[in-house]
């Protein structure tokens, strides 16, 4: 614990409250202590009591990292002057603060809160501005009181800030009536945080508020596991374990939530399902929109105006083959013709089956039909690769195309929607297996009724991180035209990588005996030996013997954990590829970021600003984007990262959104392709040792794949076709729509 008076505020992020302050305490001596943490609105002159721990910063020395804090209003004229001079009240600077304190002394803050009209006695302050000063002071005082009150129960200050933003001065009264309000996604409190407060102020273990919040929390939590709904019996059982009550009481709470419409309960695909309202609405909307596209029965559609007969389509395809100098295989012909005659199509196939050639043909077709086409993909790397392969430089992420941004409550919103649709005639989405249900809904909602949609992807790869199994559900429903490319072209057959991918997908162990090919297997038994080999390959053998520069090599592992997991590999590879030198460093978490390090963005940030090589500004960096640290400014506490052609500056507290990326998990690599891949396969959890993980990893390599591990692990992954079931009703809704 640390107690003292705030001397100054060095840095503050107004959005999340993260601050760096200087604190005068009895033991600080001549130099004030440095304190970091979420300390919103803490201002000079205030007395604070902080709970946390001392840490040693390699550049700034000893710091106190605050986990929670309480504070008292400034006492005495000198402390009040420091407080008001800090600019904490909008419109009051050092000069005006001196005049206010000279006039009212120790009563200045009381005057501000209870009798602001008296401030008009100070030269230059009108009654109107006095009222505005008072309102700003009361708001900050209200936030402070709420942070202090909730801090007693371990509720983070950021949650308190969000709650106050909605309820204002009534926030504490609202939470006293139902602390579980904080678990709403708009506020972001964990269930246990609200539960701790509720228990402390007398809520019973089986009270309706607690049970209802637990049920909703369980549904929201399982969105992260890919589930759109949860079967009612499983929801009740999981929640009963969370709150230690019987399922009978939970079914009563579920009835209340169903009556209120917060949870929707219905029979779908033979399952008694429980949905969050917004998830069911998204699923119903996506199913209806896809069926309208497939059946051509949109009420506002101009279907007749651009309809193309099969004969016209065949003639067009012949012209395109001649213009592009290609001869399409049967599956590719089907794909281009289906794109010509319909409004929606799913195109799927493994590596080497001609998806890219088909997409080029579809693009040429749409150009000849004078259709403005949007090329997009769920990740930045996938969008860039799509644009390069298609010969178009305007491909972008789905989020960027939709104009994604955060609203004032921290939620995701889009510039383009039904009221402001995309100004395009066709949309082609690559790596569509990565589309989750909410993003699919946003895309479909932003498309005009007569807009065409082409979904391109490999349904055998890992599914989306978010809820749903959209591409797979669409393909399996038979409700939408699907073209499956199965023929492996002769050139692709020469690639051991392509042959290995198709072998694994068919449940067969890939041929690892081949030499002098684009795929090698290096047998290593232990995680330590695997890690040693990965580091040697990446730092010496591939660059020196095969001419592949280290920046073009990506190490993959199924897991973050263990000696051959990505966390340990990143430290090992950094030491081999970018060891300590004259380059500047910044310690953050368990990693020391260094200039020259390869890093990955691990969260969509729609608002972060960047500039391109021409100095043109833009915004948005997305989950999975790879970059290199080009500069660390320790005095300004800024890190500059170059992502392809974008330059982004991160404040140090934003580094939570970055991870080292010499090695990444297979899940994180999805949507990307690398010149060379080193795949570490240590013994590990059967949950990650699956065929889908192995298949996805193999298909990330473009020219060279080296697998390092034991043949037993490779065999086990090839044979393990277990996929975690995702509860989704999209396939059933699409199938039912066809039947009806």
XYZ file of C-alpha atoms in Angstrom:
740
model
C 0.000 0.000 0.000
C 1.199 3.516 -0.814
C -0.278 6.809 0.417
C 0.578 10.336 -0.625
C -0.379 13.545 -2.400
C -0.457 13.696 -6.190
C 2.306 16.059 -7.294
C 1.712 15.904 -11.068
C 0.109 13.891 -13.857
C 2.722 12.857 -16.423
C 0.364 11.066 -18.800
C -3.319 10.145 -19.043
C -5.418 8.225 -21.576
C -8.886 9.769 -21.316
C -10.579 6.723 -22.860
C -9.432 4.076 -20.392
C -8.098 6.117 -17.467
C -4.546 4.747 -17.685
C -2.258 7.312 -16.032
C 1.307 7.943 -14.992
C 1.544 10.214 -11.954
C 4.152 11.546 -9.557
C 3.299 11.037 -5.881
C 4.738 12.820 -2.838
C 4.728 10.555 0.212
C 6.455 10.508 3.565
C 9.164 8.173 2.243
C 9.569 9.628 -1.257
C 12.307 12.046 -0.254
C 13.341 14.746 -2.699
C 12.082 12.834 -5.747
C 8.420 11.864 -6.030
C 7.398 8.245 -6.608
C 6.248 7.182 -10.094
C 2.842 5.470 -10.063
C 1.174 3.807 -13.071
C -2.273 2.247 -13.473
C -5.916 3.019 -14.152
C -6.254 6.293 -12.196
C -8.952 8.287 -14.002
C -9.314 11.957 -13.034
C -6.689 11.731 -10.292
C -5.343 15.278 -10.084
C -2.541 17.185 -8.351
C -3.334 18.087 -4.759
C -5.458 15.004 -4.077
C -4.473 12.545 -1.372
C -4.602 8.941 -2.655
C -4.186 5.551 -1.066
C -3.037 2.945 -3.580
C -3.029 -0.842 -3.487
C -0.623 -2.625 -5.824
C 3.021 -3.623 -6.061
C 6.433 -2.170 -6.706
C 7.991 -3.056 -10.041
C 11.440 -2.442 -11.510
C 11.356 -0.722 -14.913
C 14.525 -1.222 -16.939
C 14.518 2.415 -18.130
C 12.633 4.363 -15.457
C 13.659 2.444 -12.359
C 11.280 1.640 -9.522
C 7.565 2.232 -10.129
C 4.415 1.467 -8.187
C 1.789 -0.332 -10.291
C -1.611 0.467 -8.777
C -4.376 -2.134 -8.956
C -6.924 -0.047 -7.020
C -7.054 3.198 -5.096
C -9.093 5.496 -2.891
C -8.709 9.237 -2.545
C -9.621 12.243 -0.484
C -10.400 15.751 -1.679
C -7.530 18.234 -1.477
C -7.238 19.788 1.977
C -5.840 23.238 2.629
C -5.499 26.217 0.327
C -2.158 25.097 -1.110
C -3.441 21.623 -2.105
C -6.642 23.115 -3.541
C -4.587 25.566 -5.599
C -2.482 22.719 -7.034
C -5.676 20.799 -7.809
C -7.444 23.644 -9.624
C -4.262 24.777 -11.403
C -3.869 21.338 -12.994
C -6.683 21.997 -15.484
C -8.943 19.368 -13.905
C -11.889 21.778 -14.346
C -12.361 22.833 -17.937
C -11.812 26.611 -18.206
C -9.892 27.020 -14.949
C -6.149 27.423 -15.417
C -3.387 28.453 -12.984
C -4.195 32.189 -13.083
C -7.926 31.788 -12.498
C -7.245 29.100 -9.861
C -5.088 31.572 -7.877
C -7.850 34.174 -7.945
C -10.505 31.656 -6.812
C -8.359 30.361 -3.945
C -7.372 33.913 -2.966
C -11.073 34.779 -2.734
C -12.470 31.646 -1.074
C -9.443 29.887 0.454
C -10.159 26.429 1.876
C -13.856 26.774 0.950
C -13.163 26.993 -2.810
C -14.225 23.431 -3.635
C -17.352 23.650 -1.496
C -18.298 26.856 -3.340
C -17.725 25.109 -6.686
C -20.094 22.291 -5.753
C -22.830 23.958 -3.715
C -22.851 27.695 -4.465
C -21.246 28.268 -7.886
C -22.991 31.608 -8.358
C -20.520 33.079 -5.822
C -17.694 32.423 -8.278
C -19.025 35.360 -10.298
C -17.451 37.558 -7.613
C -14.085 36.689 -9.145
C -12.973 39.005 -11.938
C -13.641 37.570 -15.393
C -16.039 34.796 -14.284
C -19.654 35.134 -15.447
C -22.606 33.394 -13.804
C -22.947 31.174 -16.889
C -19.309 30.083 -16.826
C -19.517 29.562 -13.054
C -22.420 27.131 -13.575
C -20.392 25.325 -16.270
C -17.387 25.039 -13.912
C -19.679 23.575 -11.273
C -21.217 21.034 -13.633
C -17.775 19.810 -14.705
C -16.592 19.606 -11.100
C -19.706 17.691 -10.013
C -19.339 15.223 -12.868
C -15.715 14.514 -11.976
C -16.611 14.337 -8.302
C -19.383 11.877 -9.141
C -17.012 9.679 -11.136
C -14.500 9.799 -8.301
C -17.095 8.836 -5.696
C -18.289 5.930 -7.831
C -14.738 4.696 -8.487
C -13.993 4.880 -4.775
C -17.227 3.119 -3.827
C -16.834 0.296 -6.342
C -13.116 0.017 -5.662
C -13.966 -1.337 -2.208
C -15.365 -4.429 -3.967
C -12.506 -4.769 -6.422
C -14.436 -3.381 -9.393
C -12.005 -1.824 -11.916
C -12.076 1.934 -12.356
C -12.727 1.543 -16.086
C -16.008 -0.257 -15.339
C -16.980 2.523 -12.945
C -16.280 5.134 -15.627
C -18.534 3.324 -18.088
C -21.324 2.903 -15.554
C -21.190 6.580 -14.641
C -21.318 7.497 -18.323
C -24.735 5.825 -18.568
C -26.330 6.462 -15.175
C -24.539 9.629 -14.035
C -25.092 10.566 -10.403
C -27.719 7.821 -10.092
C -25.139 5.119 -10.805
C -24.531 4.032 -7.228
C -28.258 3.932 -6.492
C -28.851 1.806 -9.606
C -26.082 -0.605 -8.638
C -27.352 -0.832 -5.080
C -30.652 -2.074 -6.501
C -28.882 -4.531 -8.843
C -25.067 -4.805 -8.866
C -25.277 -7.286 -11.735
C -26.058 -4.417 -14.103
C -22.284 -4.075 -14.378
C -22.011 -7.388 -16.223
C -23.763 -5.919 -19.267
C -21.413 -5.943 -22.261
C -21.533 -2.123 -22.346
C -19.787 -1.996 -18.942
C -17.576 -5.083 -19.096
C -17.486 -6.220 -15.459
C -16.776 -9.883 -14.822
C -19.549 -11.823 -13.115
C -17.414 -12.462 -10.033
C -16.762 -8.716 -9.620
C -20.462 -7.892 -9.527
C -21.085 -10.976 -7.409
C -18.579 -9.819 -4.801
C -20.362 -6.485 -4.432
C -23.793 -8.105 -4.365
C -22.778 -10.501 -1.623
C -21.258 -7.681 0.437
C -24.428 -5.576 0.349
C -26.745 -8.452 1.199
C -28.006 -10.094 -1.985
C -28.944 -13.737 -1.430
C -27.232 -16.570 -3.287
C -30.442 -17.589 -5.042
C -31.896 -14.123 -5.672
C -33.406 -13.609 -9.147
C -30.948 -10.828 -10.055
C -27.982 -13.131 -9.464
C -29.389 -16.124 -11.307
C -30.524 -14.069 -14.298
C -27.140 -12.355 -14.586
C -25.361 -15.714 -14.358
C -27.419 -17.192 -17.191
C -26.732 -14.218 -19.456
C -23.044 -14.253 -18.489
C -22.771 -17.939 -19.406
C -24.277 -17.292 -22.833
C -21.969 -14.328 -23.467
C -18.953 -16.270 -22.265
C -19.702 -19.087 -24.715
C -19.770 -16.698 -27.667
C -15.967 -16.800 -27.258
C -16.152 -20.571 -27.753
C -17.957 -20.109 -31.059
C -21.466 -20.976 -29.838
C -24.399 -18.943 -31.133
C -26.765 -20.642 -28.687
C -26.508 -23.132 -25.833
C -28.917 -26.069 -25.331
C -31.143 -25.272 -22.383
C -30.079 -28.265 -20.289
C -26.385 -27.515 -20.818
C -26.903 -23.830 -20.016
C -28.665 -24.697 -16.768
C -25.986 -27.217 -15.770
C -23.068 -24.869 -16.505
C -24.723 -21.960 -14.699
C -25.601 -24.128 -11.696
C -21.916 -24.940 -11.370
C -21.029 -21.236 -11.613
C -23.414 -20.041 -8.889
C -23.765 -23.214 -6.764
C -27.555 -23.471 -6.887
C -29.978 -26.081 -8.181
C -31.209 -26.130 -11.767
C -34.849 -25.738 -10.690
C -34.230 -22.169 -9.503
C -32.335 -21.445 -12.708
C -35.247 -22.581 -14.874
C -37.449 -20.112 -12.991
C -34.928 -17.345 -13.732
C -34.762 -18.471 -17.350
C -38.538 -18.121 -17.647
C -38.264 -14.507 -16.473
C -35.510 -13.725 -18.972
C -37.533 -15.377 -21.748
C -40.618 -13.338 -20.848
C -38.511 -10.159 -20.932
C -37.010 -11.122 -24.312
C -33.422 -10.944 -23.088
C -32.974 -14.660 -23.788
C -34.850 -16.308 -26.647
C -35.722 -19.952 -26.165
C -36.821 -21.994 -29.160
C -36.622 -25.400 -30.791
C -34.005 -25.424 -33.558
C -32.390 -28.396 -35.288
C -34.029 -30.709 -32.771
C -32.490 -28.815 -29.835
C -34.172 -26.782 -27.088
C -31.933 -23.739 -27.579
C -31.267 -20.562 -25.596
C -30.061 -17.500 -27.518
C -29.056 -14.026 -26.495
C -31.579 -11.832 -28.242
C -29.023 -10.125 -30.481
C -27.532 -13.474 -31.567
C -30.893 -14.901 -32.595
C -31.738 -11.705 -34.462
C -28.411 -11.935 -36.307
C -28.949 -15.588 -37.221
C -32.508 -15.034 -38.449
C -31.435 -12.001 -40.482
C -28.481 -13.802 -42.097
C -30.612 -16.821 -43.002
C -33.376 -14.669 -44.506
C -30.956 -12.511 -46.480
C -29.061 -15.500 -47.870
C -32.300 -17.191 -48.897
C -33.474 -14.018 -50.652
C -30.195 -13.874 -52.560
C -30.364 -17.575 -53.434
C -34.014 -17.505 -54.501
C -33.907 -14.076 -56.140
C -37.063 -12.905 -54.378
C -35.927 -9.645 -52.810
C -38.873 -7.310 -52.912
C -36.725 -4.365 -54.010
C -34.543 -6.349 -56.385
C -33.993 -5.401 -60.018
C -33.478 -9.078 -60.804
C -34.938 -8.861 -64.287
C -32.784 -5.901 -65.309
C -29.462 -7.759 -65.177
C -30.507 -11.390 -65.490
C -28.198 -13.478 -67.684
C -29.208 -16.674 -69.407
C -27.080 -19.793 -69.358
C -26.350 -19.264 -73.064
C -25.176 -15.673 -72.479
C -23.068 -16.847 -69.556
C -21.405 -19.562 -71.632
C -20.570 -17.049 -74.365
C -19.130 -14.621 -71.831
C -16.967 -17.309 -70.261
C -15.575 -18.222 -73.680
C -14.646 -14.583 -74.259
C -13.005 -14.375 -70.829
C -10.943 -17.524 -71.433
C -9.683 -16.018 -74.671
C -8.939 -12.626 -73.104
C -7.080 -14.102 -70.102
C -5.370 -16.845 -72.081
C -6.677 -19.674 -69.887
C -8.721 -22.808 -70.359
C -10.970 -23.415 -67.370
C -11.473 -26.842 -65.879
C -15.027 -28.054 -65.362
C -15.277 -26.781 -61.781
C -13.910 -23.372 -62.694
C -16.368 -23.097 -65.592
C -19.189 -23.881 -63.172
C -17.936 -21.179 -60.775
C -17.782 -18.393 -63.375
C -21.121 -19.360 -64.905
C -22.783 -19.525 -61.469
C -21.448 -16.053 -60.686
C -22.938 -14.834 -63.986
C -26.428 -16.272 -63.516
C -27.010 -15.962 -59.767
C -26.787 -13.463 -56.949
C -24.890 -15.654 -54.509
C -22.395 -18.487 -54.644
C -20.032 -20.267 -52.290
C -16.749 -21.371 -53.863
C -14.752 -23.887 -51.851
C -11.723 -26.085 -52.396
C -8.320 -26.998 -51.047
C -4.905 -25.721 -52.155
C -4.018 -26.139 -55.816
C -7.615 -26.548 -56.990
C -7.818 -23.214 -58.811
C -9.798 -20.921 -56.517
C -7.628 -17.912 -57.420
C -7.979 -18.521 -61.164
C -11.732 -18.812 -60.689
C -11.864 -15.535 -58.761
C -9.902 -13.773 -61.513
C -12.441 -15.057 -64.011
C -15.361 -13.876 -61.880
C -13.751 -10.444 -61.550
C -13.317 -10.225 -65.321
C -16.944 -11.289 -65.718
C -18.197 -8.590 -63.353
C -16.045 -5.996 -65.147
C -17.621 -6.971 -68.459
C -21.057 -6.651 -66.865
C -20.066 -3.153 -65.625
C -20.489 -4.240 -62.013
C -18.492 -2.361 -59.377
C -16.884 -5.083 -57.242
C -15.603 -4.984 -53.669
C -12.796 -7.427 -52.824
C -12.457 -8.096 -49.112
C -11.358 -10.615 -46.495
C -11.702 -10.897 -42.705
C -8.009 -10.078 -42.027
C -5.594 -7.528 -43.408
C -3.058 -10.141 -44.509
C -5.730 -12.132 -46.341
C -7.071 -8.991 -48.034
C -3.600 -7.965 -49.191
C -2.875 -11.440 -50.569
C -6.253 -11.529 -52.303
C -5.561 -8.213 -54.006
C -2.112 -9.352 -55.146
C -3.354 -12.677 -56.540
C -6.347 -11.088 -58.229
C -4.240 -8.312 -59.704
C -6.228 -5.632 -57.895
C -4.755 -3.292 -55.315
C -8.015 -2.198 -53.732
C -8.852 -5.258 -51.618
C -9.503 -4.462 -47.957
C -10.696 -5.991 -44.714
C -14.430 -6.450 -44.233
C -14.266 -4.150 -41.198
C -12.569 -1.398 -43.170
C -14.996 -1.763 -46.073
C -17.913 -1.363 -43.675
C -16.328 1.620 -41.903
C -16.054 -0.060 -38.511
C -15.546 2.174 -35.477
C -16.224 2.231 -31.750
C -19.222 4.138 -30.426
C -19.251 6.267 -27.274
C -20.039 3.211 -25.102
C -17.219 1.110 -26.507
C -19.441 -0.950 -28.811
C -18.784 -1.715 -32.461
C -20.695 0.263 -35.054
C -20.424 0.587 -38.836
C -20.597 3.543 -41.196
C -22.306 1.386 -43.838
C -25.626 -0.256 -43.048
C -29.107 -0.591 -44.521
C -29.557 3.190 -44.379
C -26.118 3.877 -45.879
C -25.340 0.839 -48.044
C -22.106 0.019 -49.806
C -21.940 1.631 -53.255
C -21.003 -1.601 -55.003
C -22.768 -4.119 -57.217
C -20.888 -7.232 -56.100
C -18.883 -8.369 -53.092
C -16.254 -11.129 -53.146
C -15.089 -12.344 -49.718
C -11.941 -14.481 -49.542
C -11.068 -16.682 -46.534
C -14.793 -16.758 -45.789
C -14.322 -19.585 -43.262
C -13.158 -16.827 -40.898
C -16.459 -14.919 -41.076
C -18.371 -15.065 -37.808
C -22.105 -14.494 -37.492
C -22.122 -10.829 -36.323
C -19.723 -9.724 -39.067
C -21.713 -11.641 -41.690
C -24.840 -9.879 -40.555
C -23.139 -6.472 -40.774
C -21.909 -7.215 -44.301
C -25.281 -8.474 -45.567
C -27.067 -5.535 -43.975
C -24.753 -3.095 -45.768
C -25.308 -4.709 -49.174
C -28.012 -3.301 -51.428
C -30.827 -5.745 -52.258
C -29.529 -6.317 -55.791
C -25.862 -6.716 -54.770
C -24.191 -10.044 -55.589
C -22.177 -12.042 -53.068
C -19.373 -14.545 -53.715
C -17.966 -16.377 -50.682
C -14.581 -18.024 -51.262
C -12.997 -20.284 -48.690
C -11.843 -23.683 -47.529
C -14.396 -25.193 -45.166
C -11.826 -27.707 -43.891
C -9.757 -24.987 -42.230
C -10.315 -23.822 -38.683
C -13.578 -21.920 -38.137
C -13.962 -18.292 -37.125
C -12.791 -17.046 -33.747
C -16.190 -15.457 -33.114
C -19.576 -17.168 -32.825
C -20.955 -19.239 -35.661
C -19.751 -21.573 -38.377
C -21.042 -19.503 -41.253
C -19.304 -20.841 -44.372
C -19.628 -24.471 -43.328
C -23.322 -24.022 -42.421
C -24.034 -22.347 -45.763
C -22.306 -25.086 -47.755
C -23.874 -27.954 -45.813
C -27.379 -26.482 -46.017
C -27.646 -26.880 -49.830
C -29.694 -23.676 -49.741
C -27.102 -21.635 -51.629
C -25.383 -22.524 -54.925
C -22.025 -24.128 -54.095
C -19.132 -24.954 -56.405
C -16.630 -27.434 -54.957
C -13.243 -27.441 -56.658
C -11.682 -30.883 -56.241
C -9.287 -31.289 -59.166
C -5.651 -30.649 -58.217
C -3.910 -29.075 -61.185
C -0.737 -30.616 -62.603
C 1.508 -27.775 -61.479
C 0.096 -27.944 -57.965
C 0.543 -31.735 -57.913
C 4.285 -31.147 -58.098
C 4.161 -29.419 -54.692
C 4.721 -31.665 -51.699
C 2.938 -29.025 -49.592
C -0.231 -29.349 -51.680
C -0.052 -33.159 -51.644
C 0.488 -33.170 -47.878
C -2.499 -30.873 -47.301
C -4.839 -33.069 -49.328
C -3.495 -36.221 -47.693
C -4.101 -34.837 -44.203
C -7.554 -33.620 -45.190
C -8.338 -37.177 -46.304
C -7.084 -38.649 -43.034
C -3.818 -39.986 -44.478
C -0.349 -39.406 -43.085
C 1.579 -37.144 -45.502
C 4.651 -38.569 -47.198
C 7.533 -37.283 -45.078
C 10.221 -39.356 -46.767
C 10.647 -37.078 -49.794
C 13.917 -35.167 -50.158
C 14.811 -32.132 -52.279
C 11.187 -30.954 -52.299
C 9.336 -27.994 -50.805
C 8.471 -29.919 -47.625
C 10.746 -31.560 -45.061
C 10.161 -33.403 -41.803
C 12.799 -33.190 -39.073
C 12.230 -35.755 -36.342
C 12.704 -34.376 -32.845
C 11.325 -36.076 -29.743
C 11.400 -33.456 -26.978
C 10.073 -29.882 -26.802
C 13.601 -28.658 -25.996
C 15.027 -30.311 -29.116
C 12.159 -28.941 -31.205
C 12.788 -25.399 -29.936
C 16.543 -25.723 -30.600
C 15.891 -26.839 -34.176
C 13.324 -24.117 -34.898
C 15.768 -21.443 -33.705
C 18.642 -22.905 -35.754
C 16.497 -23.175 -38.899
C 15.178 -19.647 -38.652
C 18.424 -17.922 -37.748
C 20.981 -19.878 -39.793
C 20.062 -22.895 -41.904
C 17.277 -21.424 -44.030
C 18.837 -17.975 -44.589
C 22.348 -19.340 -45.205
C 21.660 -22.649 -46.993
C 18.388 -22.016 -48.810
C 18.464 -18.258 -49.323
C 15.266 -17.566 -47.423
C 15.637 -14.368 -45.323
C 14.454 -14.645 -41.717
C 11.707 -11.986 -42.167
C 10.092 -14.282 -44.777
C 10.026 -17.276 -42.409
C 7.162 -17.800 -39.965
C 7.326 -20.221 -37.049
C 3.998 -21.811 -36.072
C 2.950 -23.926 -33.117
C -0.477 -25.262 -32.121
C -0.168 -23.871 -28.588
C 1.157 -20.878 -26.686
C 2.319 -23.050 -23.788
C 5.344 -25.222 -23.252
C 8.970 -25.044 -24.307
C 7.986 -25.312 -27.992
C 4.881 -23.132 -27.648
C 4.798 -19.652 -29.116
C 5.437 -17.770 -25.846
C 8.767 -19.528 -25.209
C 9.686 -19.668 -28.902
C 9.293 -15.905 -29.262
C 11.793 -15.246 -26.482
C 14.158 -17.833 -27.967
C 13.823 -16.511 -31.528
C 14.207 -12.896 -30.472
C 17.506 -13.818 -28.802
C 18.641 -15.525 -32.019
C 17.381 -12.968 -34.542
C 17.355 -9.649 -32.681
C 19.565 -9.889 -29.569
C 20.193 -7.011 -27.143
C 22.275 -4.272 -28.683
C 22.246 -0.508 -29.045
C 18.567 -0.740 -30.016
C 16.017 0.717 -27.632
C 13.748 -1.617 -25.646
C 10.481 -1.488 -23.761
C 9.540 -4.134 -21.213
C 5.831 -4.909 -21.199
C 4.295 -7.927 -19.531
C 6.546 -10.968 -19.899
C 8.282 -9.705 -23.054
C 10.869 -7.022 -23.757
C 9.926 -5.346 -27.046
C 12.965 -4.242 -29.041
C 13.409 -2.123 -32.143
C 13.457 -4.505 -35.105
C 11.120 -7.052 -33.486
C 8.331 -8.665 -35.476
C 4.948 -8.076 -33.767
C 1.290 -8.903 -34.306
C -1.835 -6.902 -33.499
C -4.101 -9.189 -31.446
C -7.271 -7.067 -31.209
C -9.271 -5.084 -33.725
C -8.648 -1.383 -33.059
C -10.886 0.604 -35.364
C -9.868 4.041 -34.133
C -6.062 3.926 -33.976
C -4.578 6.315 -36.537
C -1.922 5.526 -39.152
C -0.236 7.125 -42.145
C 0.789 5.374 -45.335
C 4.042 5.739 -47.288
C 2.675 8.878 -48.962
C 1.721 10.440 -45.645
C -1.996 9.905 -46.228
C -3.773 9.272 -42.897
C -6.243 6.523 -42.097
C -7.481 4.508 -39.144
C -7.824 0.890 -38.051
C -5.395 -1.947 -37.308
C -6.838 -5.434 -37.115
C -6.369 -8.718 -35.318
C -3.638 -10.717 -37.095
C -1.862 -7.777 -38.771
C 1.933 -8.324 -38.757
C 4.394 -5.474 -38.379
C 7.931 -4.518 -37.346
C 8.934 -2.150 -34.545
C 10.867 0.657 -36.214
C 11.264 3.042 -33.265
C 10.825 3.155 -29.493
C 10.749 6.630 -27.938
C 11.225 6.136 -24.202
C 10.837 9.799 -23.299
C 7.569 10.223 -25.224
C 6.483 6.667 -24.287
C 5.664 5.834 -27.898
C 6.374 2.784 -30.045
C 6.253 3.087 -33.856
C 5.282 -0.032 -35.808
C 5.273 -0.470 -39.587
C 2.494 -2.734 -40.910
C 3.200 -3.288 -44.607
C 2.609 0.275 -45.894
C 1.084 1.706 -42.686
C 2.974 3.499 -39.900
C 1.257 3.334 -36.493
C 2.260 4.965 -33.202
C 1.320 3.115 -30.000
C 1.315 4.705 -26.584
C 2.971 2.355 -24.127
C -0.312 1.464 -22.407
C -1.618 0.293 -25.806
C 1.065 -2.390 -26.021
C -1.425 -4.814 -24.512
C -2.735 -5.065 -28.100
C 0.630 -6.278 -29.454
C 2.404 -9.619 -29.183
C 5.797 -10.778 -30.434
C 5.310 -12.631 -33.719
C 8.478 -14.549 -34.561
C 6.235 -17.506 -33.681
C 2.425 -17.435 -33.741
C -0.230 -20.028 -33.054
C -1.848 -21.814 -35.972
C -5.151 -20.156 -35.060
C -3.534 -16.705 -35.304
C -1.960 -17.550 -38.663
C -5.288 -18.257 -40.344
C -5.885 -16.003 -43.319
C -2.144 -15.438 -43.825
C 0.346 -17.056 -46.175
C 4.126 -17.081 -45.765
C 6.986 -17.879 -48.107
C 8.383 -20.398 -45.600
C 6.778 -21.994 -42.538
C 8.477 -23.891 -39.720
C 5.815 -25.898 -37.890
C 6.690 -27.034 -34.366
C 4.719 -30.113 -33.314
C 5.496 -30.866 -29.663
C 3.422 -33.375 -27.677
C 0.456 -31.533 -26.212
C -3.251 -31.244 -25.611
C -5.497 -33.396 -27.812
C -7.789 -30.378 -28.035
C -5.198 -28.653 -30.252
C -3.668 -31.783 -31.821
C -6.353 -32.082 -34.497
C -6.504 -32.627 -38.241
C -7.990 -29.164 -38.810
C -5.080 -27.504 -36.962
C -2.510 -29.509 -38.953
C -4.281 -28.868 -42.265
C -4.532 -25.138 -41.583
C -0.837 -24.971 -40.650
C 0.291 -26.810 -43.798
C -1.748 -24.533 -46.048
C -0.055 -21.404 -44.637
C 3.201 -22.267 -46.489
C 3.608 -20.970 -50.036
C 7.092 -22.221 -51.065
C 8.609 -24.157 -48.176
C 7.295 -26.124 -45.193
C 9.469 -27.712 -42.520
C 7.731 -29.754 -39.819
C 9.756 -30.296 -36.651
C 8.491 -32.905 -34.218
C 7.712 -36.544 -33.625
C 5.981 -38.805 -36.145
C 3.643 -39.986 -33.374
C 2.294 -36.442 -32.983
C 1.940 -36.034 -36.749
C 0.076 -39.343 -36.946
C -2.187 -38.472 -34.018
C -3.120 -35.094 -35.505
C -3.848 -36.648 -38.898
C -6.167 -39.222 -37.329
C -7.878 -36.822 -34.904
C -10.771 -35.395 -36.908
C -12.565 -34.275 -33.765
C -13.954 -30.795 -34.162
C -15.447 -28.968 -31.253
C -19.149 -28.775 -31.884
C -20.448 -25.270 -32.379
C -24.044 -24.684 -31.518
C -25.522 -22.793 -34.451
C -28.974 -22.779 -36.028
C -27.989 -21.210 -39.357
C -27.868 -24.465 -41.317
C -31.260 -25.521 -39.944
C -32.827 -22.158 -40.759
C -31.458 -22.237 -44.303
C -32.621 -25.822 -44.847
C -36.034 -25.078 -43.364
C -36.315 -22.035 -45.598
C -35.785 -24.195 -48.680
C -38.323 -26.756 -47.460
C -40.979 -24.127 -46.852
